[in-house]
Amino acid sequence: MLKTFKDFSSLTFDDRFVRSLPADPDTGTQVRLVRNACYSFVRPTPVREPELFAWSSDLASSLGIQPPTTADRSLIAEVFGGHRLMAGMRPYAACYGGHQFGNWAGQLGDGRAITLGELIDPHGSAWEIQLKGAGPTPYSRRGDGRAVLRSSIREFLCSEAMHALGVPTTRALSLVTSRETIARDMFYDGRVAWEPCAIVTRVAPHFIRFGHFEILAARKEPELMRKLADYAIASSHPELDLKDPHVIAQWFHIICERTASMIAHWMRVGFVHGVMNTDNMSVLGLTIDYGPYGWLDIYDPQWTPNTTDAGQRRYRFAQQPSVALWNLECLAHALRSIAPDPELLEAGLDRYREAFQESYSESMAAKLGLKVLAGPQDQQLLQTLEQALCATEMDMTLFYRGLIQVSAEPGPLEAEAELDQIWGAAFYQEQRSEAATAALLGFLCSYRQRLTSDPLTLQERAERMRTANPKYVLRNYLSQLAIDAAHQGDASVCERLLAVMRQPYDEQPEAKDLAVRRPEWARHKAGCSALSCSS
Ligand code: AMP
Ligand code: MG
């Protein structure tokens, strides 16, 4: 189909969500519990002197939006800065609940996100357009409804970086900055600072979370739950028949499969979400709500970037697959009141386990440049790899990228010198222990042996590995560089990162300074290794 690009002012917005589902009759902004409704109408609170700081031209182009002119830019800043609505927009904040760190938290809802409406793209598809940091809503609880610049830059860049990596995610269209400041206690130690706030415009087919259904189950509102499920199904899965008595279970199976695929991707690229509460899980299997997330620098399965979770480490890297299952169990439990056959929901959970194993095994095979991973010997190979990576304290991204080189040369890897030649820049420790070196050489020896029985050609293997092992990931310290520059009003670092992260699998020799291990200065710097939830 031919694409017709429109300028920003002539975009078409719809209000399908609010037309299809019941609203809270109260339209005030006071904090309250909202029953028998999926959302509350609320207008964004204009942010002071909004300015369009960053724009995702890649997403804009897929939505059919023309590159903005100067006039468009100021209109965008007004609309996405909360000053102005366009035809068709009926802004609202959604009501949902959730389990936070394993405990039922009751009603949460969009405390600082406000949906403007759905943008209809040139293919007729609807995209929910949501402002994050647009001011108080009835769900703001004790919060101010705003988001600081640092967390907004992290969400903006990471949404787009994840998309380019092939990881299912919500997207980010713009970042609007402001002269308004808000108080935040970044370290939770009483040192409150005034920080500039910003608004990210997020985009997804919709932002419906597991928690949307959990709150309706907790409130015993099954009719409304069914209505919301029908809306979610009809808008994203037209192939399902709403009249089929098993449609809810069929839909749950899809959610389980998509969640499995998303988590396998996280494990492939070394992403740690940091706050996998059920209110941060999308029923579309999209990565959603970028808060204290991070990327593994040193390969450490026990790592979490979230300081709030430092004790329990519930959301650590290695635990993400089982936490996703736990979250799906919460969703299944909520859906029981509208699904007549609980055993079908149970089967959905089994499908998650299977689908995760399939996706994970496929992505590990791709990372290693093997056609498939099968049998106990390959399991043993994976274990040897895990032990070697843990023992050597190596950079995960650099390790796999270096492995492409190893896979291209037949024969045993003999000397330690070869390790340094390929991975010298990937080790975090100056001195490698003998045991670590032995573990790594041991793995490489089995690996090269294994390659000899694999059917892929050298070229196929290199291509498979290159597209599974990114050269560029949005390491925390890189985002921090963009944040530091943004605080000086400089958008160039953010723009450069956005451009480089668009092609994360390409060599991009001019950007090789962004493909290095976390520098020493960033080891303990705030925002570069660990982050609090303060945002
Ligand atoms: P999060 O941990 O960011 O997913 O947020 C959990 C809940 O707190 C959600 O309901 C958010 O909308 C809400 N929230 C977080 N920060 C703020 C804020 N500054 N103002 C109002 N609500 C907030
Ligand atoms: Mg959230």
Coordinates of C-alpha atoms and ligand atoms in Angstrom, one line a residue:
M1 CA 0.0 0.0 0.0
L2 CA 1.2 3.5 -0.8
K3 CA 2.0 5.5 2.3
T4 CA 0.5 9.0 2.6
F5 CA 2.5 11.2 4.9
K6 CA 0.7 13.9 6.7
D7 CA 2.0 17.0 8.5
F8 CA 1.5 17.0 12.2
S9 CA -1.4 19.4 12.2
S10 CA -3.5 17.2 9.9
L11 CA -3.2 13.9 11.8
T12 CA -6.4 12.0 12.6
F13 CA -7.1 11.0 16.2
D14 CA -9.8 8.7 17.4
D15 CA -11.2 7.9 20.9
R16 CA -12.0 4.2 20.5
F17 CA -11.0 3.3 24.1
V18 CA -13.3 5.9 25.7
R19 CA -16.1 5.2 23.2
S20 CA -16.0 1.5 24.0
L21 CA -15.6 1.4 27.7
P22 CA -17.3 3.0 30.7
A23 CA -15.8 6.2 32.2
D24 CA -15.6 7.3 35.8
P25 CA -18.5 9.8 36.1
D26 CA -16.4 12.1 38.3
T27 CA -14.2 14.4 36.2
G28 CA -12.2 16.1 39.0
T29 CA -8.5 15.4 39.6
Q30 CA -8.8 14.6 43.3
V31 CA -7.2 11.3 44.2
R32 CA -9.9 8.6 44.6
L33 CA -10.9 5.0 44.2
V34 CA -12.6 4.5 40.9
R35 CA -15.2 1.7 40.6
N36 CA -17.2 0.3 37.7
A37 CA -15.0 2.3 35.2
C38 CA -11.9 1.6 33.2
Y39 CA -10.6 5.2 33.2
S40 CA -11.1 8.8 34.3
F41 CA -11.2 11.8 32.0
V42 CA -8.4 14.2 32.9
R43 CA -6.7 16.9 30.9
P44 CA -2.9 17.2 30.9
T45 CA -1.5 20.0 33.0
P46 CA 0.5 22.3 30.7
V47 CA 4.2 22.1 31.4
R48 CA 6.1 25.4 31.6
E49 CA 7.7 26.6 28.3
P50 CA 7.7 23.2 26.5
E51 CA 10.3 22.6 23.9
L52 CA 10.6 19.7 21.5
F53 CA 14.0 18.2 22.6
A54 CA 14.0 14.9 20.8
W55 CA 11.9 13.3 18.1
S56 CA 11.9 9.7 16.8
S57 CA 11.8 10.2 13.0
D58 CA 11.8 6.4 12.6
L59 CA 8.6 6.0 14.5
A60 CA 7.1 9.1 13.1
S61 CA 7.7 7.8 9.6
S62 CA 6.0 4.5 10.3
L63 CA 3.0 6.4 11.7
G64 CA 2.9 8.4 8.4
I65 CA 4.0 11.7 10.0
Q66 CA 6.0 14.1 7.8
P67 CA 9.4 15.4 9.1
P68 CA 8.3 18.3 11.2
T69 CA 8.9 21.9 10.0
T70 CA 9.7 24.7 12.5
A71 CA 6.0 25.5 12.8
D72 CA 5.2 21.8 13.3
R73 CA 7.8 21.6 16.0
S74 CA 6.1 24.3 18.1
L75 CA 2.7 22.7 17.6
I76 CA 4.2 19.3 18.7
A77 CA 5.7 21.0 21.8
E78 CA 2.3 22.5 22.6
V79 CA 0.4 19.3 22.1
F80 CA 2.9 16.9 23.7
G81 CA 3.7 19.5 26.4
G82 CA 0.1 19.4 27.6
H83 CA -1.0 22.8 26.3
R84 CA -3.3 21.9 23.5
L85 CA -5.6 19.1 22.3
M86 CA -6.2 18.2 18.7
A87 CA -9.5 17.2 17.2
G88 CA -10.6 13.7 18.3
M89 CA -8.6 13.7 21.5
R90 CA -10.5 13.0 24.8
P91 CA -7.7 12.6 27.3
Y92 CA -7.9 10.1 30.1
A93 CA -5.9 8.2 32.8
A94 CA -6.5 4.4 33.0
C95 CA -7.5 2.6 36.2
Y96 CA -5.5 -0.6 37.0
G97 CA -4.1 -2.4 40.0
G98 CA -1.2 -4.6 40.5
H99 CA 1.1 -6.9 42.5
Q100 CA 4.2 -4.9 43.5
F101 CA 7.2 -7.0 44.6
G102 CA 5.0 -10.0 45.2
N103 CA 2.3 -8.2 47.2
W104 CA -1.2 -7.1 46.1
A105 CA -1.1 -3.3 46.0
G106 CA -4.7 -2.5 45.2
Q107 CA -5.6 0.4 42.8
L108 CA -2.6 2.0 41.1
G109 CA -3.6 3.5 37.7
D110 CA -2.0 6.0 35.5
G111 CA -0.6 8.4 38.1
R112 CA 1.4 10.5 35.7
A113 CA 0.4 9.1 32.3
I114 CA -2.4 10.6 30.3
T115 CA -3.6 9.1 27.0
L116 CA -4.6 11.7 24.4
G117 CA -6.3 9.4 22.0
E118 CA -5.5 7.0 19.2
L119 CA -3.6 8.1 16.1
I120 CA -4.8 6.4 13.0
D121 CA -1.9 5.6 10.7
P122 CA -2.0 5.5 6.9
H123 CA -2.9 1.7 7.0
G124 CA -5.8 2.4 9.3
S125 CA -4.2 1.0 12.4
A126 CA -4.8 2.7 15.7
W127 CA -1.9 3.7 18.0
E128 CA -2.5 4.9 21.5
I129 CA -0.7 8.2 22.1
Q130 CA 0.2 8.7 25.8
L131 CA 2.0 11.4 27.6
K132 CA 4.2 10.4 30.6
G133 CA 4.7 13.1 33.1
A134 CA 1.7 15.2 32.0
G135 CA 0.5 16.1 35.5
P136 CA -1.8 14.8 38.3
T137 CA -4.6 12.4 37.7
P138 CA -7.1 10.7 40.1
Y139 CA -4.5 7.9 40.3
S140 CA -1.5 10.1 41.4
R141 CA -1.8 9.0 45.0
R142 CA 1.0 11.0 46.7
G143 CA 2.9 11.8 43.4
D144 CA 3.0 15.0 41.5
G145 CA 2.2 13.5 38.1
R146 CA 5.5 14.7 36.7
A147 CA 8.6 12.9 35.4
V148 CA 12.2 14.2 35.6
L149 CA 14.4 14.8 32.6
R150 CA 16.8 12.0 33.5
S151 CA 14.2 9.3 33.6
S152 CA 12.4 10.7 30.5
I153 CA 15.6 10.5 28.5
R154 CA 16.1 6.9 29.6
E155 CA 12.6 6.0 28.6
F156 CA 12.8 7.8 25.3
L157 CA 16.1 6.3 24.2
C158 CA 15.5 2.8 25.6
S159 CA 12.1 2.4 23.9
E160 CA 13.7 3.1 20.6
A161 CA 16.8 1.1 21.2
M162 CA 14.8 -1.9 22.2
H163 CA 12.7 -1.7 19.1
A164 CA 15.8 -1.6 16.9
L165 CA 17.2 -4.7 18.7
G166 CA 14.0 -6.5 17.7
V167 CA 12.7 -6.6 21.3
P168 CA 8.9 -6.2 21.6
T169 CA 8.3 -2.8 23.2
T170 CA 6.2 0.3 23.5
R171 CA 7.7 3.1 21.5
A172 CA 8.6 6.8 22.1
L173 CA 7.8 9.5 19.6
S174 CA 9.0 12.6 21.4
L175 CA 10.7 14.1 24.4
V176 CA 9.5 17.6 25.4
T177 CA 11.6 19.5 27.9
S178 CA 10.5 22.3 30.1
R179 CA 11.8 25.0 32.4
E180 CA 9.5 23.6 35.2
T181 CA 11.4 21.9 38.0
I182 CA 10.2 19.3 40.5
A183 CA 11.7 18.1 43.8
R184 CA 13.1 14.6 43.9
D185 CA 15.0 12.7 46.5
M186 CA 17.0 10.6 44.1
F187 CA 18.9 8.6 46.7
Y188 CA 16.1 8.3 49.2
D189 CA 18.4 9.8 51.8
G190 CA 16.7 13.2 52.4
R191 CA 18.9 15.1 49.9
V192 CA 16.0 16.6 47.9
A193 CA 17.0 18.4 44.7
W194 CA 15.1 20.4 42.2
E195 CA 15.2 18.8 38.8
P196 CA 13.9 19.8 35.4
C197 CA 10.8 17.8 34.3
A198 CA 10.0 16.5 30.8
I199 CA 7.3 14.6 29.0
V200 CA 7.8 11.5 26.9
T201 CA 5.1 10.7 24.3
R202 CA 4.7 7.0 24.3
V203 CA 3.1 5.0 21.5
A204 CA 1.7 1.4 21.5
P205 CA -1.3 -0.3 20.0
H206 CA -2.6 0.1 23.5
F207 CA -1.2 0.2 27.1
I208 CA -3.5 -2.4 28.7
R209 CA -1.6 -4.2 31.6
F210 CA -2.1 -7.3 33.6
G211 CA -3.2 -5.0 36.4
H212 CA -6.2 -3.7 34.4
F213 CA -7.8 -7.1 34.9
E214 CA -6.5 -7.8 38.4
I215 CA -8.2 -4.7 39.8
L216 CA -11.5 -5.7 38.2
A217 CA -11.2 -9.2 39.7
A218 CA -10.4 -7.8 43.1
R219 CA -13.5 -5.6 42.9
K220 CA -15.6 -8.5 41.6
E221 CA -16.6 -6.6 38.4
P222 CA -16.7 -9.5 35.9
E223 CA -19.0 -7.9 33.3
L224 CA -16.7 -4.9 33.1
M225 CA -13.7 -7.3 32.9
R226 CA -15.2 -9.1 30.0
K227 CA -15.9 -5.8 28.2
L228 CA -12.3 -4.8 28.6
A229 CA -11.1 -8.2 27.5
D230 CA -13.3 -8.0 24.4
Y231 CA -11.9 -4.6 23.6
A232 CA -8.3 -5.8 23.9
I233 CA -9.1 -8.9 21.8
A234 CA -11.0 -7.1 19.1
S235 CA -8.4 -4.4 18.7
S236 CA -5.3 -6.7 18.5
H237 CA -6.5 -10.2 17.6
P238 CA -9.3 -9.9 15.0
E239 CA -8.7 -13.6 14.2
L240 CA -10.3 -14.6 17.5
D241 CA -14.1 -15.1 17.7
L242 CA -15.5 -13.2 20.7
K243 CA -18.5 -15.6 20.7
D244 CA -16.3 -18.7 21.1
P245 CA -16.8 -19.9 24.7
H246 CA -13.1 -20.4 25.0
V247 CA -12.0 -17.1 23.6
I248 CA -10.6 -15.7 26.9
A249 CA -8.4 -18.8 27.3
Q250 CA -7.3 -18.6 23.6
W251 CA -6.4 -15.0 24.2
F252 CA -4.5 -15.9 27.4
H253 CA -2.5 -18.4 25.4
I254 CA -1.4 -15.6 23.0
I255 CA -0.5 -13.4 26.0
C256 CA 1.6 -16.3 27.4
E257 CA 3.4 -16.8 24.1
R258 CA 4.1 -13.2 23.6
T259 CA 5.4 -12.7 27.1
A260 CA 7.7 -15.8 26.6
S261 CA 9.1 -14.3 23.5
M262 CA 9.6 -10.9 25.1
I263 CA 11.5 -12.4 28.0
A264 CA 13.7 -14.6 25.8
H265 CA 14.7 -11.4 23.9
W266 CA 15.5 -9.7 27.2
M267 CA 17.8 -12.6 28.1
R268 CA 19.4 -12.5 24.6
V269 CA 20.4 -8.9 24.8
G270 CA 21.2 -8.7 28.5
F271 CA 18.3 -6.4 29.5
V272 CA 17.0 -6.2 33.1
H273 CA 13.7 -4.5 33.5
G274 CA 14.1 -3.9 37.2
V275 CA 10.4 -3.5 38.2
M276 CA 8.5 -6.5 36.8
N277 CA 5.4 -5.7 38.9
T278 CA 2.1 -6.9 37.3
D279 CA 1.1 -3.3 36.6
N280 CA 4.2 -3.1 34.4
M281 CA 3.3 -6.1 32.3
S282 CA 1.5 -5.5 28.9
V283 CA -1.1 -7.9 27.7
L284 CA 0.5 -7.4 24.2
G285 CA 3.8 -8.8 25.5
L286 CA 5.6 -5.4 25.1
T287 CA 8.3 -4.1 27.3
I288 CA 6.6 -1.3 29.1
D289 CA 7.4 1.3 31.8
Y290 CA 11.1 2.0 31.6
G291 CA 12.2 2.9 35.1
P292 CA 15.3 1.6 36.9
Y293 CA 16.2 -0.8 34.1
G294 CA 19.7 -1.7 33.1
W295 CA 22.0 -3.7 30.8
L296 CA 24.4 -6.3 32.0
D297 CA 27.8 -4.9 31.7
I298 CA 29.7 -7.7 33.6
Y299 CA 27.8 -10.9 33.0
D300 CA 26.2 -11.5 36.3
P301 CA 22.9 -13.4 36.4
Q302 CA 22.2 -12.1 40.0
W303 CA 22.4 -8.5 39.0
T304 CA 19.6 -6.0 39.2
P305 CA 20.0 -2.3 38.6
N306 CA 17.1 -1.4 40.9
T307 CA 18.4 -0.2 44.3
T308 CA 14.9 -0.6 45.8
D309 CA 15.2 -4.3 45.1
A310 CA 18.8 -4.7 46.2
G311 CA 18.0 -6.8 49.2
Q312 CA 15.6 -9.3 47.8
R313 CA 16.8 -9.1 44.1
R314 CA 13.4 -10.4 43.1
Y315 CA 13.8 -8.9 39.6
R316 CA 17.4 -9.9 38.9
F317 CA 18.4 -10.9 35.4
A318 CA 18.2 -14.7 35.9
Q319 CA 14.9 -14.6 37.6
Q320 CA 13.0 -12.7 34.9
P321 CA 11.6 -15.9 33.2
S322 CA 10.1 -17.2 36.4
V323 CA 8.8 -13.8 37.5
A324 CA 7.0 -13.5 34.2
L325 CA 5.4 -16.8 34.9
W326 CA 4.4 -15.7 38.4
N327 CA 2.9 -12.6 36.8
L328 CA 1.0 -14.6 34.3
E329 CA -0.4 -16.7 37.1
C330 CA -1.8 -13.5 38.7
L331 CA -3.4 -12.7 35.3
A332 CA -4.8 -16.2 35.0
H333 CA -6.2 -15.9 38.5
A334 CA -7.9 -12.6 37.6
L335 CA -9.3 -14.0 34.3
R336 CA -10.9 -17.0 36.1
S337 CA -14.2 -15.1 36.6
I338 CA -14.7 -14.7 32.9
A339 CA -13.1 -17.9 31.6
P340 CA -15.4 -20.9 32.2
D341 CA -12.6 -23.5 32.0
P342 CA -9.8 -22.8 34.5
E343 CA -7.8 -25.8 33.1
L344 CA -7.5 -24.0 29.8
L345 CA -5.8 -21.1 31.6
E346 CA -3.6 -23.6 33.3
A347 CA -2.7 -24.9 29.9
G348 CA -1.8 -21.4 28.9
L349 CA 0.8 -21.3 31.7
D350 CA 2.3 -24.6 30.4
R351 CA 2.4 -22.9 27.0
Y352 CA 4.5 -20.1 28.5
R353 CA 7.0 -22.6 29.9
E354 CA 7.3 -24.4 26.5
A355 CA 7.3 -21.2 24.5
F356 CA 10.0 -19.6 26.7
Q357 CA 12.2 -22.7 26.4
E358 CA 11.7 -22.8 22.6
S359 CA 12.5 -19.0 22.2
Y360 CA 15.4 -19.1 24.6
S361 CA 16.9 -22.1 23.0
E362 CA 16.5 -20.6 19.6
S363 CA 18.1 -17.4 20.6
M364 CA 21.0 -19.1 22.4
A365 CA 21.6 -21.2 19.3
A366 CA 21.7 -18.0 17.3
K367 CA 24.0 -16.3 19.7
L368 CA 26.4 -19.3 19.4
G369 CA 26.0 -19.5 15.6
L370 CA 24.5 -23.0 15.8
K371 CA 21.6 -24.3 13.8
V372 CA 19.9 -25.8 16.8
L373 CA 20.7 -26.6 20.4
A374 CA 19.5 -30.1 21.3
G375 CA 20.4 -32.9 23.6
P376 CA 22.3 -33.2 26.8
Q377 CA 25.7 -32.4 25.3
D378 CA 24.4 -29.0 24.2
Q379 CA 23.0 -28.4 27.6
Q380 CA 26.4 -29.2 29.0
L381 CA 27.9 -26.7 26.6
L382 CA 25.5 -24.0 27.8
Q383 CA 26.4 -24.7 31.4
T384 CA 30.1 -24.5 30.6
L385 CA 29.5 -21.2 29.0
E386 CA 27.6 -19.8 31.9
Q387 CA 30.3 -20.9 34.3
A388 CA 33.0 -19.4 32.1
L389 CA 31.2 -16.1 31.8
C390 CA 30.6 -15.9 35.6
A391 CA 34.1 -16.8 36.4
T392 CA 35.8 -14.3 34.1
E393 CA 33.6 -11.2 34.9
M394 CA 33.4 -10.4 31.3
D395 CA 31.2 -7.9 29.5
M396 CA 28.3 -9.8 28.1
T397 CA 27.8 -7.8 24.9
L398 CA 31.5 -7.7 24.0
F399 CA 31.9 -11.4 24.8
Y400 CA 29.3 -12.5 22.3
R401 CA 30.5 -10.1 19.6
G402 CA 34.0 -11.4 20.1
L403 CA 32.7 -15.0 19.8
I404 CA 31.8 -14.3 16.1
Q405 CA 35.6 -14.0 15.5
V406 CA 36.3 -17.3 17.3
S407 CA 33.6 -19.1 15.4
A408 CA 35.2 -18.2 12.1
E409 CA 38.5 -19.9 12.8
P410 CA 38.6 -23.6 13.0
G411 CA 40.9 -25.6 15.4
P412 CA 41.4 -25.3 19.1
L413 CA 42.1 -22.0 20.8
E414 CA 45.5 -22.6 22.1
A415 CA 47.0 -19.7 24.0
E416 CA 45.9 -17.2 26.5
A417 CA 47.3 -14.6 24.3
E418 CA 44.5 -15.3 21.9
L419 CA 42.0 -14.5 24.6
D420 CA 43.4 -11.1 25.1
Q421 CA 43.6 -10.4 21.4
I422 CA 39.9 -11.0 21.0
W423 CA 38.6 -10.0 24.4
G424 CA 41.2 -7.8 26.0
A425 CA 38.7 -5.0 26.2
A426 CA 35.9 -7.1 27.6
F427 CA 37.4 -8.1 30.9
Y428 CA 36.6 -5.9 33.9
Q429 CA 39.3 -7.3 36.1
E430 CA 42.9 -6.3 35.4
Q431 CA 44.2 -9.7 36.6
R432 CA 42.3 -12.8 35.5
S433 CA 42.6 -15.7 37.8
E434 CA 44.1 -19.0 36.4
A435 CA 40.8 -20.7 37.2
A436 CA 38.9 -18.1 35.1
T437 CA 41.2 -18.5 32.2
A438 CA 40.9 -22.2 32.4
A439 CA 37.1 -22.0 32.5
L440 CA 37.0 -19.8 29.4
L441 CA 39.5 -21.9 27.4
G442 CA 37.6 -25.0 28.5
F443 CA 34.4 -23.6 27.1
L444 CA 36.1 -22.4 23.8
C445 CA 37.6 -25.8 23.3
S446 CA 34.1 -27.6 23.6
Y447 CA 32.6 -24.8 21.5
R448 CA 35.0 -25.2 18.6
Q449 CA 34.6 -28.9 18.8
R450 CA 30.8 -28.5 18.7
L451 CA 31.0 -26.2 15.6
T452 CA 32.6 -29.0 13.6
S453 CA 29.3 -31.0 13.7
D454 CA 27.1 -28.1 12.9
P455 CA 25.6 -27.9 9.3
L456 CA 25.8 -24.1 8.9
T457 CA 28.4 -22.6 6.5
L458 CA 30.9 -20.1 7.8
Q459 CA 29.0 -17.3 6.2
E460 CA 25.6 -18.4 7.5
R461 CA 27.0 -18.8 10.9
A462 CA 28.6 -15.3 10.9
E463 CA 25.3 -13.8 9.8
R464 CA 23.3 -15.7 12.4
M465 CA 25.6 -14.5 15.1
R466 CA 25.8 -11.0 13.9
T467 CA 22.0 -10.6 14.0
A468 CA 21.6 -12.2 17.5
N469 CA 24.5 -10.4 19.2
P470 CA 24.2 -6.6 19.2
K471 CA 27.4 -4.5 18.9
Y472 CA 25.6 -1.6 20.6
V473 CA 23.3 -1.6 23.6
L474 CA 22.1 1.4 25.6
R475 CA 24.4 0.9 28.6
N476 CA 23.4 2.9 31.6
Y477 CA 26.5 5.1 31.5
L478 CA 25.7 6.0 27.9
S479 CA 22.2 7.3 28.8
Q480 CA 23.9 9.2 31.7
L481 CA 26.1 11.0 29.2
A482 CA 23.0 12.0 27.2
I483 CA 21.4 13.1 30.5
D484 CA 24.4 15.2 31.6
A485 CA 24.4 16.9 28.2
A486 CA 20.6 17.5 28.3
H487 CA 21.0 19.2 31.6
Q488 CA 23.2 21.7 29.8
G489 CA 20.5 22.1 27.0
D490 CA 22.6 20.0 24.6
A491 CA 20.6 17.4 22.6
S492 CA 23.5 16.2 20.5
V493 CA 24.4 13.2 22.7
C494 CA 20.8 12.0 22.8
E495 CA 20.5 12.4 19.0
R496 CA 23.8 10.5 18.4
L497 CA 22.7 7.6 20.7
L498 CA 19.3 7.5 19.0
A499 CA 21.0 7.2 15.6
V500 CA 23.6 4.6 16.6
M501 CA 21.1 2.5 18.6
R502 CA 18.9 2.3 15.4
Q503 CA 21.4 -0.1 13.9
P504 CA 22.6 -2.0 16.9
Y505 CA 23.9 -5.0 14.9
D506 CA 26.0 -3.0 12.4
E507 CA 29.6 -2.3 12.9
Q508 CA 29.3 1.5 12.5
P509 CA 33.1 2.1 12.9
E510 CA 32.5 5.8 13.5
A511 CA 30.6 5.0 16.6
K512 CA 33.0 2.4 18.1
D513 CA 33.6 4.6 21.2
L514 CA 30.0 3.6 22.2
A515 CA 30.7 -0.1 22.0
V516 CA 33.1 -0.4 24.9
R517 CA 32.7 -1.8 28.4
R518 CA 31.5 0.4 31.1
P519 CA 34.4 2.8 32.0
E520 CA 35.8 2.8 35.5
W521 CA 34.5 6.2 36.3
A522 CA 30.9 4.9 35.9
R523 CA 31.3 2.0 38.3
H524 CA 29.8 3.8 41.2
K525 CA 28.4 6.9 39.6
A526 CA 24.6 7.4 40.2
G527 CA 22.6 6.4 37.2
C528 CA 25.5 4.4 35.7
S529 CA 25.2 1.1 37.5
A530 CA 22.4 1.2 40.0
L531 CA 19.3 3.3 40.0
S532 CA 16.5 4.1 42.5
C533 CA 12.8 4.2 41.5
S534 CA 12.9 8.0 42.0
S535 CA 11.9 9.4 38.7
Ligands
AMP1 P1 6.0 2.7 38.5 O1 6.8 2.1 39.6 O2 6.7 3.9 37.8 O3 5.5 1.8 37.5 O4 4.8 3.4 39.2 C1 3.9 2.7 40.0 C2 2.6 3.6 40.2 O5 3.0 4.9 40.7 C3 1.9 3.9 38.9 O6 0.5 3.9 39.2 C4 2.4 5.3 38.5 O7 1.5 6.0 37.7 C5 2.6 5.9 39.9 N1 3.6 7.0 39.9 C6 4.9 6.9 39.8 N2 5.5 8.1 39.9 C7 4.5 9.0 40.0 C8 4.5 10.5 40.1 N3 5.6 11.2 40.1 N4 3.3 11.0 40.2 C9 2.1 10.3 40.3 N5 2.1 9.0 40.2 C10 3.3 8.3 40.0
MG2 MG 4.4 1.5 36.1

